[in-house]
mmCIF file of C-alpha atoms and ligand atoms in Angstrom:
data_model
loop_
_atom_site.group_PDB
_atom_site.id
_atom_site.type_symbol
_atom_site.label_atom_id
_atom_site.label_comp_id
_atom_site.label_asym_id
_atom_site.label_seq_id
_atom_site.Cartn_x
_atom_site.Cartn_y
_atom_site.Cartn_z
ATOM 1 C CA MET A 1 29.442 -3.591 -7.382
ATOM 2 C CA HIS A 2 27.312 -2.356 -4.511
ATOM 3 C CA GLU A 3 28.771 -4.893 -2.085
ATOM 4 C CA MET A 4 31.417 -2.279 -1.247
ATOM 5 C CA THR A 5 28.707 0.240 -0.286
ATOM 6 C CA ILE A 6 26.995 -2.392 1.802
ATOM 7 C CA ALA A 7 30.251 -3.451 3.455
ATOM 8 C CA GLN A 8 30.847 0.197 4.380
ATOM 9 C CA SER A 9 27.318 0.567 5.836
ATOM 10 C CA LEU A 10 27.851 -2.645 7.760
ATOM 11 C CA ILE A 11 31.105 -1.348 9.233
ATOM 12 C CA ASN A 12 29.430 1.940 10.180
ATOM 13 C CA ALA A 13 26.742 -0.030 12.003
ATOM 14 C CA VAL A 14 29.394 -2.088 13.820
ATOM 15 C CA ARG A 15 31.131 1.125 14.862
ATOM 16 C CA ALA A 16 27.891 2.488 16.277
ATOM 17 C CA HIS A 17 27.553 -0.699 18.335
ATOM 18 C CA ALA A 18 31.198 -0.456 19.455
ATOM 19 C CA LYS A 19 30.561 3.032 20.805
ATOM 20 C CA ARG A 20 27.772 1.717 22.992
ATOM 21 C CA ARG A 21 29.932 -1.188 24.185
ATOM 22 C CA GLN A 22 32.884 0.582 25.781
ATOM 23 C CA GLY A 23 35.249 -1.827 27.494
ATOM 24 C CA GLU A 24 34.356 -4.696 25.192
ATOM 25 C CA ARG A 25 35.949 -5.716 21.952
ATOM 26 C CA ILE A 26 33.797 -6.860 19.023
ATOM 27 C CA VAL A 27 35.458 -9.904 17.472
ATOM 28 C CA ALA A 28 32.722 -11.145 15.140
ATOM 29 C CA VAL A 29 29.558 -9.900 13.520
ATOM 30 C CA GLY A 30 26.704 -12.184 12.470
ATOM 31 C CA LEU A 31 24.802 -11.073 9.392
ATOM 32 C CA ARG A 32 21.604 -12.469 7.918
ATOM 33 C CA LEU A 33 21.559 -12.230 4.153
ATOM 34 C CA GLY A 34 18.287 -12.915 2.356
ATOM 35 C CA GLU A 35 18.191 -14.929 -0.827
ATOM 36 C CA LEU A 36 16.587 -11.922 -2.562
ATOM 37 C CA SER A 37 18.813 -9.261 -1.046
ATOM 38 C CA GLY A 38 20.707 -8.949 -4.296
ATOM 39 C CA VAL A 39 23.957 -9.157 -2.348
ATOM 40 C CA ASP A 40 26.682 -11.621 -3.187
ATOM 41 C CA ALA A 41 28.100 -13.067 0.037
ATOM 42 C CA GLU A 42 31.587 -13.662 -1.383
ATOM 43 C CA ALA A 43 31.876 -10.126 -2.734
ATOM 44 C CA LEU A 44 30.562 -8.699 0.519
ATOM 45 C CA LYS A 45 33.073 -10.667 2.587
ATOM 46 C CA PHE A 46 35.881 -9.557 0.317
ATOM 47 C CA GLY A 47 34.838 -5.896 0.564
ATOM 48 C CA PHE A 48 34.374 -6.152 4.319
ATOM 49 C CA ASP A 49 37.783 -7.721 4.901
ATOM 50 C CA SER A 50 39.593 -5.202 2.740
ATOM 51 C CA LEU A 51 37.883 -2.239 4.443
ATOM 52 C CA ILE A 52 38.614 -3.599 7.939
ATOM 53 C CA LYS A 53 42.262 -4.466 7.311
ATOM 54 C CA GLY A 54 44.668 -2.337 9.341
ATOM 55 C CA THR A 55 41.934 -0.389 11.159
ATOM 56 C CA ASP A 56 41.212 -0.476 14.887
ATOM 57 C CA LEU A 57 38.435 -3.034 14.204
ATOM 58 C CA ASP A 58 40.921 -5.530 12.726
ATOM 59 C CA PRO A 59 40.596 -8.510 13.328
ATOM 60 C CA LEU A 60 36.835 -8.734 12.955
ATOM 61 C CA GLU A 61 35.182 -11.800 11.520
ATOM 62 C CA LEU A 62 32.089 -11.596 9.333
ATOM 63 C CA GLN A 63 29.780 -14.597 9.794
ATOM 64 C CA ILE A 64 27.093 -14.803 7.143
ATOM 65 C CA GLU A 65 23.868 -16.719 7.613
ATOM 66 C CA HIS A 66 21.700 -17.197 4.535
ATOM 67 C CA ALA A 67 17.988 -16.516 4.879
ATOM 68 C CA PRO A 68 15.546 -18.255 2.549
ATOM 69 C CA HIS A 69 12.770 -16.506 0.680
ATOM 70 C CA ARG A 70 9.612 -17.093 2.759
ATOM 71 C CA HIS A 71 5.958 -16.563 1.948
ATOM 72 C CA ARG A 72 2.790 -16.571 4.034
ATOM 73 C CA CYS A 73 -0.603 -17.811 2.911
ATOM 74 C CA PRO A 74 -3.413 -15.377 3.823
ATOM 75 C CA THR A 75 -6.026 -18.137 3.474
ATOM 76 C CA CYS A 76 -4.619 -20.653 5.933
ATOM 77 C CA ASP A 77 -1.852 -18.677 7.658
ATOM 78 C CA ARG A 78 0.804 -21.187 6.721
ATOM 79 C CA GLU A 79 4.370 -19.826 6.395
ATOM 80 C CA PHE A 80 6.730 -21.658 4.081
ATOM 81 C CA ASP A 81 10.064 -21.481 2.237
ATOM 82 C CA VAL A 82 9.787 -20.668 -1.441
ATOM 83 C CA ILE A 83 11.668 -23.387 -3.256
ATOM 84 C CA ASP A 84 12.430 -23.096 -6.952
ATOM 85 C CA TYR A 85 10.266 -19.911 -7.150
ATOM 86 C CA ASP A 86 7.112 -21.839 -6.306
ATOM 87 C CA VAL A 87 5.022 -19.402 -4.259
ATOM 88 C CA SER A 88 1.856 -21.522 -4.031
ATOM 89 C CA CYS A 89 0.769 -22.599 -0.563
ATOM 90 C CA PRO A 90 1.838 -26.193 0.209
ATOM 91 C CA GLN A 91 -1.286 -26.611 2.348
ATOM 92 C CA CYS A 92 -4.186 -25.192 0.310
ATOM 93 C CA GLY A 93 -2.583 -24.597 -3.073
ATOM 94 C CA THR A 94 -3.475 -20.934 -3.536
ATOM 95 C CA SER A 95 -0.891 -18.961 -5.489
ATOM 96 C CA GLN A 96 -1.971 -15.659 -3.905
ATOM 97 C CA THR A 97 0.591 -15.660 -1.110
ATOM 98 C CA GLU A 98 2.682 -12.820 0.210
ATOM 99 C CA SER A 99 6.390 -12.447 0.684
ATOM 100 C CA ILE A 100 7.355 -12.127 4.356
ATOM 101 C CA SER A 101 11.124 -12.381 4.243
ATOM 102 C CA GLY A 102 14.081 -13.034 2.035
ATOM 103 C CA ASP A 103 15.430 -9.590 1.262
ATOM 104 C CA GLU A 104 17.013 -8.833 4.623
ATOM 105 C CA ILE A 105 20.545 -7.510 5.071
ATOM 106 C CA GLU A 106 20.602 -7.485 8.818
ATOM 107 C CA ILE A 107 23.029 -7.780 11.705
ATOM 108 C CA ILE A 108 21.682 -10.382 14.133
ATOM 109 C CA TYR A 109 24.413 -10.732 16.708
ATOM 110 C CA LEU A 110 27.856 -9.624 17.741
ATOM 111 C CA GLU A 111 30.494 -11.665 19.451
ATOM 112 C CA VAL A 112 32.328 -9.630 22.034
ATOM 113 C CA GLU A 113 35.208 -10.121 24.433
ATOM 114 C CA ASP A 114 35.635 -8.190 27.628
ATOM 115 C CA MET B 1 35.487 -14.069 27.955
ATOM 116 C CA ARG B 2 33.849 -14.352 24.586
ATOM 117 C CA LYS B 3 30.068 -14.131 24.403
ATOM 118 C CA ARG B 4 27.384 -13.640 21.789
ATOM 119 C CA VAL B 5 24.994 -10.716 22.153
ATOM 120 C CA SER B 6 21.884 -9.992 20.149
ATOM 121 C CA ALA B 7 22.201 -6.837 18.028
ATOM 122 C CA LYS B 8 19.394 -6.594 15.477
ATOM 123 C CA THR B 9 20.297 -3.802 13.032
ATOM 124 C CA LYS B 10 19.274 -3.273 9.437
ATOM 125 C CA VAL B 11 22.426 -2.530 7.480
ATOM 126 C CA LEU B 12 20.602 -0.248 5.039
ATOM 127 C CA GLY B 13 18.470 1.183 7.839
ATOM 128 C CA GLU B 14 19.432 4.747 6.996
ATOM 129 C CA ASN B 15 18.429 4.290 3.343
ATOM 130 C CA ASP B 16 15.167 2.647 4.424
ATOM 131 C CA ARG B 17 14.412 5.514 6.795
ATOM 132 C CA VAL B 18 14.892 8.157 4.076
ATOM 133 C CA ALA B 19 12.905 6.016 1.603
ATOM 134 C CA ALA B 20 10.013 5.770 4.063
ATOM 135 C CA GLU B 21 10.027 9.560 4.431
ATOM 136 C CA LEU B 22 9.942 10.003 0.668
ATOM 137 C CA ARG B 23 7.166 7.442 0.336
ATOM 138 C CA SER B 24 4.935 9.221 2.821
ATOM 139 C CA ARG B 25 5.640 12.551 1.107
ATOM 140 C CA PHE B 26 4.698 11.042 -2.278
ATOM 141 C CA ALA B 27 1.569 9.462 -0.796
ATOM 142 C CA LYS B 28 0.430 12.768 0.668
ATOM 143 C CA ARG B 29 0.779 14.478 -2.718
ATOM 144 C CA LYS B 30 -0.630 11.463 -4.565
ATOM 145 C CA THR B 31 2.419 11.271 -6.809
ATOM 146 C CA LEU B 32 2.982 8.042 -8.721
ATOM 147 C CA VAL B 33 6.685 7.181 -8.563
ATOM 148 C CA LEU B 34 8.141 4.550 -10.878
ATOM 149 C CA ASN B 35 11.682 3.246 -10.446
ATOM 150 C CA LEU B 36 12.964 1.945 -13.797
ATOM 151 C CA ILE B 37 15.615 -0.757 -13.556
ATOM 152 C CA SER B 38 17.433 -2.606 -16.340
ATOM 153 C CA ALA B 39 20.779 -3.855 -17.556
ATOM 154 C CA PRO B 40 22.793 -1.116 -19.339
ATOM 155 C CA GLY B 41 21.217 -0.151 -22.650
ATOM 156 C CA ALA B 42 17.914 -2.046 -22.393
ATOM 157 C CA GLY B 43 16.047 1.123 -23.322
ATOM 158 C CA LYS B 44 14.963 2.978 -20.170
ATOM 159 C CA THR B 45 15.758 6.416 -21.605
ATOM 160 C CA SER B 46 14.279 5.506 -24.998
ATOM 161 C CA LEU B 47 11.035 4.374 -23.402
ATOM 162 C CA LEU B 48 10.730 7.743 -21.656
ATOM 163 C CA GLU B 49 11.711 9.664 -24.810
ATOM 164 C CA GLU B 50 9.071 7.820 -26.819
ATOM 165 C CA SER B 51 6.269 8.232 -24.315
ATOM 166 C CA LEU B 52 6.632 11.432 -22.278
ATOM 167 C CA GLU B 53 5.081 13.715 -24.877
ATOM 168 C CA ARG B 54 2.166 11.369 -25.329
ATOM 169 C CA PHE B 55 0.810 11.357 -21.795
ATOM 170 C CA PRO B 56 -2.474 13.265 -21.335
ATOM 171 C CA SER B 57 -1.386 16.913 -21.253
ATOM 172 C CA GLU B 58 -3.030 17.647 -17.898
ATOM 173 C CA LEU B 59 -0.669 15.182 -16.200
ATOM 174 C CA ARG B 60 2.519 16.714 -14.895
ATOM 175 C CA THR B 61 5.418 14.350 -15.408
ATOM 176 C CA ALA B 62 9.019 14.701 -14.238
ATOM 177 C CA VAL B 63 12.131 12.563 -14.472
ATOM 178 C CA LEU B 64 15.204 11.891 -12.358
ATOM 179 C CA THR B 65 17.898 9.976 -14.186
ATOM 180 C CA GLY B 66 20.800 8.279 -12.507
ATOM 181 C CA ASP B 67 24.036 7.862 -14.340
ATOM 182 C CA ILE B 68 27.512 6.989 -13.165
ATOM 183 C CA GLU B 69 29.290 9.853 -14.942
ATOM 184 C CA THR B 70 27.536 11.629 -17.794
ATOM 185 C CA ASP B 71 24.378 13.666 -18.186
ATOM 186 C CA ASN B 72 23.526 12.378 -21.687
ATOM 187 C CA ASP B 73 20.263 10.777 -20.612
ATOM 188 C CA ALA B 74 18.971 13.969 -18.994
ATOM 189 C CA ALA B 75 19.810 15.927 -22.164
ATOM 190 C CA ARG B 76 17.881 13.411 -24.273
ATOM 191 C CA ILE B 77 14.832 13.552 -22.016
ATOM 192 C CA ALA B 78 14.921 17.350 -21.761
ATOM 193 C CA ARG B 79 14.131 17.510 -25.494
ATOM 194 C CA SER B 80 10.615 16.286 -24.697
ATOM 195 C CA GLY B 81 10.098 19.410 -22.593
ATOM 196 C CA THR B 82 9.654 17.356 -19.416
ATOM 197 C CA PRO B 83 11.372 18.672 -16.283
ATOM 198 C CA VAL B 84 14.379 16.421 -15.717
ATOM 199 C CA LYS B 85 17.348 16.382 -13.351
ATOM 200 C CA GLN B 86 20.417 14.238 -13.566
ATOM 201 C CA ILE B 87 21.738 12.452 -10.523
ATOM 202 C CA THR B 88 25.374 11.541 -11.100
ATOM 203 C CA THR B 89 26.270 8.763 -8.724
ATOM 204 C CA ARG B 90 30.053 9.233 -9.036
ATOM 205 C CA GLY B 91 30.982 5.628 -9.526
ATOM 206 C CA SER B 92 28.130 4.074 -7.612
ATOM 207 C CA CYS B 93 26.183 1.404 -9.488
ATOM 208 C CA HIS B 94 22.768 2.278 -8.055
ATOM 209 C CA LEU B 95 20.677 5.171 -6.790
ATOM 210 C CA ASN B 96 19.930 5.426 -3.095
ATOM 211 C CA ALA B 97 17.123 7.235 -1.301
ATOM 212 C CA GLN B 98 19.299 10.199 -0.289
ATOM 213 C CA MET B 99 20.210 10.839 -3.931
ATOM 214 C CA VAL B 100 16.510 10.841 -4.851
ATOM 215 C CA GLY B 101 15.845 13.335 -2.049
ATOM 216 C CA ARG B 102 18.527 15.647 -3.425
ATOM 217 C CA GLY B 103 17.240 15.164 -6.973
ATOM 218 C CA LEU B 104 13.759 16.200 -5.857
ATOM 219 C CA GLU B 105 15.163 19.382 -4.348
ATOM 220 C CA LYS B 106 16.837 20.153 -7.661
ATOM 221 C CA LEU B 107 13.521 19.659 -9.444
ATOM 222 C CA GLY B 108 12.165 22.406 -7.215
ATOM 223 C CA ALA B 109 8.826 22.839 -5.531
ATOM 224 C CA ARG B 110 6.545 21.775 -8.301
ATOM 225 C CA ASP B 111 3.532 19.505 -8.224
ATOM 226 C CA ILE B 112 4.246 16.228 -9.926
ATOM 227 C CA ASP B 113 1.666 13.615 -10.875
ATOM 228 C CA ILE B 114 4.081 11.034 -12.243
ATOM 229 C CA LEU B 115 7.765 10.893 -11.327
ATOM 230 C CA PHE B 116 9.932 8.505 -13.303
ATOM 231 C CA ILE B 117 13.251 7.551 -11.748
ATOM 232 C CA GLU B 118 15.660 6.045 -14.257
ATOM 233 C CA ASN B 119 18.040 3.971 -12.170
ATOM 234 C CA VAL B 120 21.663 3.291 -13.129
ATOM 235 C CA GLY B 121 21.953 0.598 -15.817
ATOM 236 C CA ASN B 122 22.444 -2.490 -13.662
ATOM 237 C CA LEU B 123 20.155 -5.450 -13.038
ATOM 238 C CA VAL B 124 21.443 -6.427 -9.600
ATOM 239 C CA CYS B 125 22.402 -3.593 -7.291
ATOM 240 C CA PRO B 126 19.372 -1.257 -7.600
ATOM 241 C CA ALA B 127 17.113 -4.020 -6.258
ATOM 242 C CA SER B 128 18.631 -3.633 -2.778
ATOM 243 C CA PHE B 129 17.872 0.078 -2.433
ATOM 244 C CA ASP B 130 14.364 1.292 -1.704
ATOM 245 C CA LEU B 131 13.853 4.738 -3.238
ATOM 246 C CA GLY B 132 10.410 5.333 -1.772
ATOM 247 C CA GLU B 133 8.891 4.490 -5.150
ATOM 248 C CA THR B 134 5.327 3.284 -5.695
ATOM 249 C CA SER B 135 6.595 0.466 -7.922
ATOM 250 C CA LYS B 136 9.726 -0.852 -9.501
ATOM 251 C CA ILE B 137 9.647 -1.613 -13.216
ATOM 252 C CA VAL B 138 12.195 -3.810 -14.926
ATOM 253 C CA VAL B 139 13.027 -3.293 -18.595
ATOM 254 C CA LEU B 140 14.338 -6.354 -20.393
ATOM 255 C CA SER B 141 15.482 -6.104 -24.001
ATOM 256 C CA VAL B 142 15.272 -9.030 -26.374
ATOM 257 C CA THR B 143 19.002 -8.851 -27.070
ATOM 258 C CA GLU B 144 19.661 -10.012 -23.515
ATOM 259 C CA GLY B 145 18.142 -13.484 -23.327
ATOM 260 C CA ASP B 146 14.822 -14.859 -22.116
ATOM 261 C CA ASP B 147 16.384 -16.440 -19.008
ATOM 262 C CA LYS B 148 17.153 -13.087 -17.329
ATOM 263 C CA PRO B 149 14.289 -13.448 -14.794
ATOM 264 C CA LEU B 150 15.821 -16.697 -13.541
ATOM 265 C CA LYS B 151 19.303 -15.211 -13.370
ATOM 266 C CA TYR B 152 18.231 -12.041 -11.547
ATOM 267 C CA PRO B 153 15.163 -13.124 -9.560
ATOM 268 C CA ALA B 154 15.495 -10.419 -6.891
ATOM 269 C CA THR B 155 14.799 -7.630 -9.387
ATOM 270 C CA PHE B 156 11.899 -9.470 -11.016
ATOM 271 C CA VAL B 157 10.325 -10.496 -7.695
ATOM 272 C CA LYS B 158 10.323 -6.881 -6.553
ATOM 273 C CA SER B 159 9.018 -5.382 -9.797
ATOM 274 C CA ARG B 160 5.378 -4.743 -10.555
ATOM 275 C CA LEU B 161 5.908 -4.767 -14.324
ATOM 276 C CA VAL B 162 8.383 -6.081 -16.834
ATOM 277 C CA VAL B 163 8.661 -4.212 -20.116
ATOM 278 C CA ILE B 164 10.087 -6.442 -22.830
ATOM 279 C CA ASN B 165 11.685 -3.892 -25.160
ATOM 280 C CA LYS B 166 13.263 -3.937 -28.638
ATOM 281 C CA ILE B 167 10.692 -6.421 -29.949
ATOM 282 C CA ASP B 168 11.461 -5.092 -33.462
ATOM 283 C CA LEU B 169 14.696 -7.081 -33.151
ATOM 284 C CA LEU B 170 12.962 -10.404 -32.461
ATOM 285 C CA PRO B 171 13.558 -11.755 -35.988
ATOM 286 C CA TYR B 172 17.305 -11.319 -35.535
ATOM 287 C CA VAL B 173 17.892 -12.732 -32.064
ATOM 288 C CA GLU B 174 17.281 -15.968 -30.239
ATOM 289 C CA PHE B 175 14.745 -14.725 -27.774
ATOM 290 C CA ASP B 176 11.645 -16.775 -27.072
ATOM 291 C CA LEU B 177 8.888 -14.359 -26.015
ATOM 292 C CA ALA B 178 6.697 -17.121 -24.590
ATOM 293 C CA ARG B 179 9.587 -18.433 -22.522
ATOM 294 C CA ALA B 180 10.394 -14.919 -21.255
ATOM 295 C CA HIS B 181 6.780 -14.549 -20.084
ATOM 296 C CA GLU B 182 6.918 -17.970 -18.464
ATOM 297 C CA ASN B 183 10.172 -17.212 -16.659
ATOM 298 C CA ALA B 184 8.967 -13.839 -15.404
ATOM 299 C CA LYS B 185 5.706 -15.360 -14.125
ATOM 300 C CA ARG B 186 7.616 -18.206 -12.560
ATOM 301 C CA VAL B 187 9.628 -15.939 -10.274
ATOM 302 C CA HIS B 188 6.713 -13.514 -9.791
ATOM 303 C CA PRO B 189 3.251 -14.864 -10.694
ATOM 304 C CA ASP B 190 1.552 -11.456 -10.284
ATOM 305 C CA ILE B 191 3.954 -9.486 -12.470
ATOM 306 C CA ASP B 192 2.479 -7.526 -15.388
ATOM 307 C CA ILE B 193 4.180 -7.882 -18.754
ATOM 308 C CA LEU B 194 4.238 -5.451 -21.692
ATOM 309 C CA GLU B 195 6.053 -5.660 -25.010
ATOM 310 C CA THR B 196 7.412 -2.533 -26.659
ATOM 311 C CA SER B 197 9.581 -1.243 -29.431
ATOM 312 C CA CYS B 198 10.967 2.253 -29.129
ATOM 313 C CA LYS B 199 11.963 2.015 -32.807
ATOM 314 C CA THR B 200 8.518 1.264 -34.302
ATOM 315 C CA GLY B 201 6.395 2.613 -31.445
ATOM 316 C CA ASP B 202 4.706 -0.748 -30.921
ATOM 317 C CA GLY B 203 3.308 -1.118 -27.432
ATOM 318 C CA ILE B 204 4.013 2.467 -26.378
ATOM 319 C CA GLU B 205 0.296 3.332 -26.129
ATOM 320 C CA THR B 206 -0.250 0.277 -23.911
ATOM 321 C CA TRP B 207 2.666 1.338 -21.715
ATOM 322 C CA ILE B 208 1.150 4.803 -21.308
ATOM 323 C CA ARG B 209 -2.224 3.279 -20.413
ATOM 324 C CA TRP B 210 -0.557 1.024 -17.839
ATOM 325 C CA VAL B 211 1.121 4.018 -16.177
ATOM 326 C CA VAL B 212 -2.098 6.061 -16.159
ATOM 327 C CA GLU B 213 -3.928 3.121 -14.553
ATOM 328 C CA ARG B 214 -1.308 3.034 -11.810
ATOM 329 C CA LEU B 215 -1.804 6.751 -11.237
ATOM 330 C CA LYS B 216 -5.548 6.159 -10.811
ATOM 331 C CA ALA B 217 -4.768 3.518 -8.183
ATOM 332 C CA VAL B 218 -2.526 5.978 -6.307
ATOM 333 C CA ARG B 219 -5.262 8.612 -6.370
ATOM 334 C CA SER B 220 -8.111 6.399 -5.222
HETATM 335 N N1 LIG C 301 16.133 -1.626 -32.216
HETATM 336 C C1 LIG C 301 15.822 -1.030 -31.067
HETATM 337 N N2 LIG C 301 16.739 -0.304 -30.440
HETATM 338 C C2 LIG C 301 16.383 0.299 -29.268
HETATM 339 C C3 LIG C 301 15.090 0.182 -28.718
HETATM 340 N N3 LIG C 301 15.051 0.865 -27.559
HETATM 341 C C4 LIG C 301 16.265 1.404 -27.396
HETATM 342 N N4 LIG C 301 17.085 1.074 -28.413
HETATM 343 C C5 LIG C 301 18.499 1.442 -28.601
HETATM 344 O O1 LIG C 301 19.262 0.861 -27.563
HETATM 345 C C6 LIG C 301 20.304 1.737 -27.141
HETATM 346 C C7 LIG C 301 20.217 1.973 -25.657
HETATM 347 O O2 LIG C 301 19.005 2.626 -25.354
HETATM 348 P P1 LIG C 301 18.827 3.575 -24.086
HETATM 349 O O3 LIG C 301 17.447 4.080 -24.104
HETATM 350 O O4 LIG C 301 19.933 4.555 -24.009
HETATM 351 O O5 LIG C 301 18.991 2.505 -22.937
HETATM 352 P P2 LIG C 301 19.119 2.768 -21.357
HETATM 353 O O6 LIG C 301 18.496 1.614 -20.679
HETATM 354 O O7 LIG C 301 18.586 4.109 -21.019
HETATM 355 O O8 LIG C 301 20.696 2.723 -21.185
HETATM 356 P P3 LIG C 301 21.582 3.144 -19.889
HETATM 357 O O9 LIG C 301 20.922 4.353 -19.279
HETATM 358 O O10 LIG C 301 22.932 3.390 -20.432
HETATM 359 O O11 LIG C 301 21.529 1.946 -18.990
HETATM 360 C C8 LIG C 301 20.133 2.989 -27.966
HETATM 361 O O12 LIG C 301 21.026 2.932 -29.050
HETATM 362 C C9 LIG C 301 18.705 2.938 -28.449
HETATM 363 O O13 LIG C 301 18.491 3.593 -29.664
HETATM 364 C C10 LIG C 301 14.140 -0.598 -29.453
HETATM 365 O O14 LIG C 301 12.974 -0.774 -29.039
HETATM 366 N N5 LIG C 301 14.547 -1.179 -30.605
HETATM 367 MG MG1 LIG C 302 19.547 5.644 -19.948
HETATM 368 ZN ZN1 LIG C 303 -2.879 -21.812 2.244
#
């Protein structure tokens, strides 16, 4: 599965941050995972842990935050969570709404110790 | 002392950057790029084999095919006379933007009107990797089940078209066409739907017309 590739990219990104944070130790990384990212959180965590084990980054905790699929209505500007694939605007009912988030695979924060 | 610091970083940022570069290159040359995604064996290569020779002859088509190990698909497509390059992903279950960049180099400096990218047979992983394509297309065969859109919504939400293939097999399988349409529209109300058979040729003309319409949109 591609979770291994994504775990590796995630670790590379953490390393880039570590380089810029000399003198601090990164102990946790907070990741936002969109509902439509196509990434399985369990598999990602497993891949991440096995790639980290025994390296200089160990121990490093992966904290995953799930992000819902969100749409925006161009008619009335309302932003809303898409529940059960229903993309119609809860305010005006139009089904012509646009996706604004839900496919992110994004680091949001790091927890560091100095 | 332990503290939390903000660190916004896209994990696939490097892929997205290369994909954006490709997309602007394609836009400049007005190339239509279609990224074909399906479960293994749904008929991506067959659909290309059946249609490539039937596009209007003034249109220059080309194909990049991704495969984990072999180059069978490229050999099949080459028989149509269309320029084709294989991208072997060496174990990886999806194509990424860098691989497409390298594939384009292998195709050489030629003008392309329509570039088909056959992704690795997999309905999950390719959805996460932007290849700089104009549109993603998902191929669903009737031997797979009409609930696929609900099981793999990410791929269907991101696709412009679903091609329901192997409709010649409908009498032999439990696949409800109406329900497949309903499920696809449920996860993506704007999605286009075509039905094809690469065995009988049903729907292939409609598929070609759909692609040519997309090319017109890219050119206008
Ligand atoms: N009956 C029937 N068989 C089909 C049809 N389209 C493809 N096939 C058969 O399905 C098998 C797989 O087709 P391919 O075109 O190789 O599928 P693919 O999606 O390219 O497969 P991968 O690249 O391995 O993921 C082949 O044996 C085809 O002959 C169809 O419309 N009807
Ligand atoms: Mg194939
Ligand atoms: Zn509205």
